[in-house]
Amino acid sequence: SSEVLEAIENVIQGVLQSLAQKKAPVLTVANRRDWRNIEFKDSVGLQMIPGCTTKLIRSDCPQSARRFALMLKILSMIYKMVQSNTYATKRDIYYSDTLLFGSQSVVDQIINDISCMLKIPRRSLHVLSTTKGFVAGNLSYTEEDGTKVNCTCSATVLTVPSNVQGIKNLTSCAKFILIVEKDATFQRLLDDDFFSKVSPCIMITGRGIPDLNTRLLVRKLWDSFQIPIFTLMDADPHGVEIMCVYKYGSVSMSFEAHHLTVPAVKWLGLLPSDLERLNICKDALIPFTKQDENKLASILKRPYIACQPLWKKELEIMAASKLKAEIQVLTSISSDYLSRVYLPNKLQFGGWL
């Protein structure tokens, strides 16, 4: 707490010094979305380079004066929360003054900018995200307030905790962790009682692009159990993008890569090569859009793809066919093919990359 308070005080002191010298105060923020500020390390994923380029949020410039004021406003809210040891979600902050902030995305971006500027992880700023991810399977833990949580009951789907940092006493007999891209597939596997039929496992879904808490939980499970982590995604550029976020991180959150990425993540399916191998009917596949082509071209250029020749081969198959498939395409073979045949075979015979 003292470290956070001191970091905020230093920022405010800089503002006051500028005013005392009759200069317009500025805040210096790293360019988080610029690929030139990112380096790739096999052991960490995408991380921000030490001497990255910055942008100035000026108080005397019409384009940035409003952003400068909002950053100071949110800094003051964080300062009070840390002082009083209270927490708020990003949503709470937005709803404290919707007219002032204008939109939730403005609040989200400013909080990430502040976290990066202060070099302090977001959860240490006492700002929590609203969680959308689910977890189920062979796992139990204790929440920060002492509540015992057991995910092992097959009928139970639990929301990923909003304060992952605070959970402790994690226990599991799981042999692996399965990250599922979409909620519908996750629910289907639960209905089929997949995680107790095949072998004990933990299943997680971020329900699309994962939020911070879902990524933190995957990382915490990896640190706690060191068991294989597999991903089950659609065979399309969007699914590959989501898998890369879990494995290598995202450009915008690269300043927190050490806490968020799990480079050990493996691609279990749905592989583009599986579609041919399983004789999936072409009519069941979906033609690429221009957006898909652009997304795939962008992924193929990323630094981590060069380290993954087998991934590259799969992406080239996808690029050549210009066809994509959802996981649900396996129901064209049989309604329970995914849980009864596809996943057990992949896990038994090592069909992952």
Short mmCIF file of N, CA and C in Angstrom, two decimals, residues 132-137 139 151 157-158 160-161 176-183 185-186 189-190 195 201-208 210-211 213-222 229-233 246:
data_model
loop_
_atom_site.label_atom_id
_atom_site.label_comp_id
_atom_site.label_asym_id
_atom_site.label_seq_id
_atom_site.Cartn_x
_atom_site.Cartn_y
_atom_site.Cartn_z
N LYS A 132 -16.08 -12.23 -16.24
CA LYS A 132 -17.06 -12.90 -17.08
C LYS A 132 -16.71 -14.38 -17.27
N GLY A 133 -15.52 -14.79 -16.85
CA GLY A 133 -15.08 -16.17 -17.06
C GLY A 133 -15.71 -17.16 -16.09
N PHE A 134 -15.73 -18.44 -16.51
CA PHE A 134 -16.25 -19.54 -15.67
C PHE A 134 -15.16 -20.58 -15.44
N VAL A 135 -15.27 -21.27 -14.30
CA VAL A 135 -14.35 -22.37 -14.00
C VAL A 135 -15.17 -23.54 -13.45
N ALA A 136 -14.75 -24.76 -13.78
CA ALA A 136 -15.41 -25.96 -13.27
C ALA A 136 -14.37 -27.08 -13.24
N GLY A 137 -14.71 -28.16 -12.53
CA GLY A 137 -13.81 -29.32 -12.54
C GLY A 137 -13.18 -29.60 -11.20
N LEU A 139 -11.23 -28.85 -8.63
CA LEU A 139 -10.52 -27.72 -8.01
C LEU A 139 -11.28 -27.22 -6.79
N CYS A 151 -15.23 -26.55 -6.82
CA CYS A 151 -15.73 -26.60 -8.21
C CYS A 151 -16.01 -28.03 -8.66
N VAL A 157 -21.14 -24.53 -12.06
CA VAL A 157 -20.26 -23.65 -12.82
C VAL A 157 -20.03 -22.44 -11.95
N LEU A 158 -18.78 -22.12 -11.69
CA LEU A 158 -18.49 -20.98 -10.82
C LEU A 158 -17.85 -19.86 -11.61
N VAL A 160 -15.22 -17.05 -12.26
CA VAL A 160 -13.83 -16.83 -11.85
C VAL A 160 -13.82 -15.76 -10.77
N PRO A 161 -13.09 -15.96 -9.65
CA PRO A 161 -13.12 -14.96 -8.57
C PRO A 161 -12.64 -13.58 -9.03
N PHE A 176 -4.84 -32.24 -16.09
CA PHE A 176 -4.58 -31.17 -17.06
C PHE A 176 -5.63 -30.07 -16.89
N ILE A 177 -5.38 -28.93 -17.54
CA ILE A 177 -6.32 -27.80 -17.56
C ILE A 177 -6.76 -27.62 -19.01
N LEU A 178 -8.05 -27.45 -19.22
CA LEU A 178 -8.58 -27.25 -20.58
C LEU A 178 -9.21 -25.85 -20.64
N ILE A 179 -8.62 -24.99 -21.48
CA ILE A 179 -9.19 -23.65 -21.71
C ILE A 179 -10.10 -23.75 -22.93
N VAL A 180 -11.36 -23.40 -22.75
CA VAL A 180 -12.35 -23.51 -23.82
C VAL A 180 -12.71 -22.10 -24.28
N GLU A 181 -12.70 -21.89 -25.60
CA GLU A 181 -12.94 -20.53 -26.10
C GLU A 181 -14.33 -20.02 -25.74
N LYS A 182 -15.36 -20.86 -26.02
CA LYS A 182 -16.72 -20.32 -25.95
C LYS A 182 -17.56 -20.99 -24.86
N ASP A 183 -18.48 -20.20 -24.36
CA ASP A 183 -19.38 -20.65 -23.30
C ASP A 183 -20.20 -21.87 -23.73
N THR A 185 -19.58 -24.31 -25.86
CA THR A 185 -18.79 -25.55 -25.85
C THR A 185 -18.49 -25.98 -24.42
N PHE A 186 -18.18 -25.00 -23.59
CA PHE A 186 -17.90 -25.26 -22.16
C PHE A 186 -19.12 -25.94 -21.51
N LEU A 189 -19.59 -29.56 -22.71
CA LEU A 189 -18.65 -30.50 -22.06
C LEU A 189 -19.09 -30.79 -20.63
N LEU A 190 -19.65 -29.78 -19.97
CA LEU A 190 -20.18 -29.98 -18.62
C LEU A 190 -21.37 -30.94 -18.64
N PHE A 195 -15.24 -33.76 -17.63
CA PHE A 195 -14.07 -33.68 -16.76
C PHE A 195 -13.98 -34.79 -15.71
N CYS A 201 -9.91 -33.11 -14.49
CA CYS A 201 -9.29 -31.93 -15.09
C CYS A 201 -9.99 -30.67 -14.59
N ILE A 202 -9.40 -29.54 -14.91
CA ILE A 202 -10.02 -28.24 -14.59
C ILE A 202 -10.37 -27.59 -15.94
N MET A 203 -11.60 -27.11 -16.06
CA MET A 203 -12.02 -26.43 -17.29
C MET A 203 -12.26 -24.95 -17.01
N ILE A 204 -11.80 -24.12 -17.94
CA ILE A 204 -11.96 -22.67 -17.81
C ILE A 204 -12.42 -22.11 -19.14
N THR A 205 -13.31 -21.14 -19.09
CA THR A 205 -13.63 -20.38 -20.31
C THR A 205 -13.62 -18.89 -19.98
N GLY A 206 -13.01 -18.12 -20.88
CA GLY A 206 -13.08 -16.65 -20.77
C GLY A 206 -14.25 -16.11 -21.55
N ARG A 207 -15.04 -17.04 -22.15
CA ARG A 207 -16.21 -16.68 -22.95
C ARG A 207 -15.83 -15.66 -24.02
N GLY A 208 -14.86 -16.08 -24.84
CA GLY A 208 -14.32 -15.20 -25.88
C GLY A 208 -12.97 -14.66 -25.43
N PRO A 210 -10.40 -13.34 -23.18
CA PRO A 210 -10.45 -13.45 -21.72
C PRO A 210 -10.24 -12.12 -21.01
N ASP A 211 -10.96 -11.91 -19.92
CA ASP A 211 -10.72 -10.73 -19.09
C ASP A 211 -9.49 -10.99 -18.22
N ASN A 213 -9.06 -11.27 -14.99
CA ASN A 213 -9.17 -12.26 -13.91
C ASN A 213 -9.04 -13.69 -14.43
N THR A 214 -9.62 -13.96 -15.59
CA THR A 214 -9.52 -15.31 -16.17
C THR A 214 -8.07 -15.62 -16.50
N ARG A 215 -7.36 -14.63 -17.05
CA ARG A 215 -5.94 -14.83 -17.37
C ARG A 215 -5.11 -15.01 -16.09
N LEU A 216 -5.44 -14.23 -15.08
CA LEU A 216 -4.72 -14.36 -13.79
C LEU A 216 -4.95 -15.74 -13.18
N LEU A 217 -6.19 -16.26 -13.30
CA LEU A 217 -6.49 -17.57 -12.73
C LEU A 217 -5.72 -18.68 -13.46
N VAL A 218 -5.69 -18.60 -14.80
CA VAL A 218 -4.93 -19.61 -15.57
C VAL A 218 -3.48 -19.59 -15.12
N ARG A 219 -2.91 -18.40 -14.95
CA ARG A 219 -1.52 -18.27 -14.52
C ARG A 219 -1.34 -18.83 -13.10
N LYS A 220 -2.30 -18.54 -12.22
CA LYS A 220 -2.20 -19.02 -10.83
C LYS A 220 -2.27 -20.55 -10.78
N LEU A 221 -3.15 -21.14 -11.59
CA LEU A 221 -3.26 -22.60 -11.65
C LEU A 221 -1.97 -23.23 -12.18
N TRP A 222 -1.38 -22.57 -13.17
CA TRP A 222 -0.11 -23.06 -13.72
C TRP A 222 0.98 -23.02 -12.65
N ILE A 229 -1.52 -27.51 -19.91
CA ILE A 229 -2.65 -26.62 -20.20
C ILE A 229 -2.93 -26.67 -21.70
N PHE A 230 -4.15 -27.07 -22.05
CA PHE A 230 -4.54 -27.20 -23.45
C PHE A 230 -5.63 -26.19 -23.78
N THR A 231 -5.67 -25.76 -25.05
CA THR A 231 -6.73 -24.84 -25.48
C THR A 231 -7.61 -25.52 -26.53
N LEU A 232 -8.91 -25.25 -26.43
CA LEU A 232 -9.89 -25.74 -27.40
C LEU A 232 -10.58 -24.53 -28.00
N MET A 233 -10.21 -24.22 -29.23
CA MET A 233 -10.67 -22.99 -29.90
C MET A 233 -11.31 -23.32 -31.24
N TYR A 246 -3.74 -15.95 -24.16
CA TYR A 246 -3.44 -16.78 -22.98
C TYR A 246 -1.95 -17.15 -22.95
#
